[in-house]
Amino acid sequence: MIRLRLYTTLGCHLCEQQESLLAVLLCGEYHLEKIEISEDEALMERYGVRIPVLADEAGEELDRGFEPPLLAAWLAERGWLDEAAWQSLRRQMGGEAGPREVKSAVMRGGRRYLG
């Protein structure tokens, strides 16, 4: 069984988006431990502006896993990607376009602004 940790906080819509993507893209059984960062000062310091952060058992972390291409690549590196689900999701997203190529979105200073 794949064991993952998700550093999150209550009401984080990006965390919810990452959980949904994970359920679609991860092949096999997994256990997701949600770690509430607001209850620990050290976790707030480390993850406060980075959540959601997904970590595997080795402690390797993924920031911005709510972006499908990033999550898919991270899962593929570990042999955990459901390739058929990823191909289906890519078709739904409009082919090869990643989140930074979405029409009516503008990248400024590393952030995406919807127009």
Short mmCIF file of C-alpha atoms in Angstrom, two decimals:
data_model
loop_
_atom_site.label_atom_id
_atom_site.label_comp_id
_atom_site.label_asym_id
_atom_site.label_seq_id
_atom_site.Cartn_x
_atom_site.Cartn_y
_atom_site.Cartn_z
CA MET A 1 0.00 0.00 0.00
CA ILE A 2 1.23 3.47 -0.89
CA ARG A 3 1.47 5.78 2.10
CA LEU A 4 1.38 9.54 1.57
CA ARG A 5 1.16 12.63 3.77
CA LEU A 6 -0.70 15.77 2.74
CA TYR A 7 0.21 18.95 4.60
CA THR A 8 -2.98 20.97 4.58
CA THR A 9 -5.28 23.26 6.51
CA LEU A 10 -9.02 23.50 6.93
CA GLY A 11 -10.81 25.09 3.97
CA CYS A 12 -7.88 24.85 1.55
CA HIS A 13 -9.53 24.50 -1.88
CA LEU A 14 -6.20 23.70 -3.55
CA CYS A 15 -5.71 20.84 -1.08
CA GLU A 16 -9.15 19.51 -2.00
CA GLN A 17 -8.28 19.81 -5.68
CA GLN A 18 -5.05 17.86 -5.11
CA GLU A 19 -6.90 15.12 -3.22
CA SER A 20 -9.36 14.76 -6.10
CA LEU A 21 -6.56 14.52 -8.66
CA LEU A 22 -4.72 12.02 -6.52
CA ALA A 23 -7.80 9.79 -6.36
CA VAL A 24 -7.95 9.80 -10.17
CA LEU A 25 -4.26 9.54 -11.07
CA LEU A 26 -2.82 7.21 -8.44
CA CYS A 27 -2.85 3.53 -9.34
CA GLY A 28 -3.29 1.02 -6.58
CA GLU A 29 -4.34 1.29 -2.98
CA TYR A 30 -3.08 4.17 -0.91
CA HIS A 31 -3.43 5.74 2.50
CA LEU A 32 -3.41 9.54 2.70
CA GLU A 33 -2.54 11.00 6.08
CA LYS A 34 -3.72 14.60 6.30
CA ILE A 35 -1.56 16.75 8.53
CA GLU A 36 -3.19 19.96 9.77
CA ILE A 37 -0.43 22.57 9.79
CA SER A 38 -2.33 25.26 11.71
CA GLU A 39 -1.99 23.29 14.94
CA ASP A 40 1.83 23.39 14.94
CA GLU A 41 4.00 26.50 14.74
CA ALA A 42 6.92 24.68 13.12
CA LEU A 43 4.64 23.23 10.43
CA MET A 44 3.11 26.66 9.83
CA GLU A 45 6.60 28.11 9.37
CA ARG A 46 7.64 25.35 6.97
CA TYR A 47 4.44 24.84 4.96
CA GLY A 48 2.28 27.93 5.53
CA VAL A 49 2.73 29.43 2.06
CA ARG A 50 3.41 26.13 0.27
CA ILE A 51 0.29 24.04 0.93
CA PRO A 52 -0.79 21.70 -0.36
CA VAL A 53 2.43 19.71 -0.01
CA LEU A 54 2.36 15.98 -0.71
CA ALA A 55 5.10 13.78 0.76
CA ASP A 56 5.97 10.15 0.17
CA GLU A 57 7.32 7.73 2.79
CA ALA A 58 10.90 8.75 1.99
CA GLY A 59 10.01 12.36 2.80
CA GLU A 60 10.28 13.60 -0.78
CA GLU A 61 7.83 16.47 -1.20
CA LEU A 62 5.75 17.87 -4.03
CA ASP A 63 4.59 21.49 -3.96
CA ARG A 64 1.72 22.60 -6.21
CA GLY A 65 0.48 19.04 -6.76
CA PHE A 66 -2.91 20.49 -7.61
CA GLU A 67 -1.45 21.16 -11.08
CA PRO A 68 -2.14 17.93 -12.99
CA PRO A 69 1.16 17.77 -14.96
CA LEU A 70 3.24 18.22 -11.80
CA LEU A 71 1.33 15.56 -9.87
CA ALA A 72 1.41 13.15 -12.83
CA ALA A 73 5.19 13.55 -13.21
CA TRP A 74 5.77 13.05 -9.47
CA LEU A 75 3.63 9.91 -9.42
CA ALA A 76 5.26 8.59 -12.62
CA GLU A 77 8.74 8.95 -11.07
CA ARG A 78 7.61 6.54 -8.36
CA GLY A 79 5.77 4.13 -10.68
CA TRP A 80 2.41 5.11 -9.17
CA LEU A 81 0.77 6.88 -12.11
CA ASP A 82 -2.37 5.41 -13.68
CA GLU A 83 -1.33 6.17 -17.26
CA ALA A 84 -4.79 5.59 -18.75
CA ALA A 85 -6.37 8.00 -16.24
CA TRP A 86 -3.66 10.58 -16.99
CA GLN A 87 -4.24 10.31 -20.76
CA SER A 88 -7.99 10.71 -20.21
CA LEU A 89 -7.48 13.74 -17.99
CA ARG A 90 -5.13 15.32 -20.54
CA ARG A 91 -7.80 14.93 -23.22
CA GLN A 92 -10.34 16.58 -20.91
CA MET A 93 -7.88 19.43 -20.30
CA GLY A 94 -7.61 19.99 -24.04
CA GLY A 95 -4.61 17.93 -25.11
CA GLU A 96 -1.09 18.74 -24.04
CA ALA A 97 -1.88 22.15 -22.55
CA GLY A 98 -0.75 22.52 -18.98
CA PRO A 99 -2.21 24.91 -16.43
CA ARG A 100 0.07 27.77 -17.49
CA GLU A 101 -1.21 27.60 -21.05
CA VAL A 102 -4.87 28.05 -20.25
CA LYS A 103 -6.48 30.78 -22.34
CA SER A 104 -7.47 33.92 -20.44
CA ALA A 105 -4.83 33.24 -17.78
CA VAL A 106 -1.79 35.48 -17.47
CA MET A 107 1.43 34.56 -15.66
CA ARG A 108 3.03 37.42 -13.68
CA GLY A 109 5.81 36.96 -11.19
CA GLY A 110 5.32 33.19 -11.06
CA ARG A 111 1.59 33.49 -10.30
CA ARG A 112 -1.35 32.77 -12.54
CA TYR A 113 -4.04 35.41 -12.85
CA LEU A 114 -7.31 34.62 -14.56
CA GLY A 115 -8.44 37.28 -17.01
#
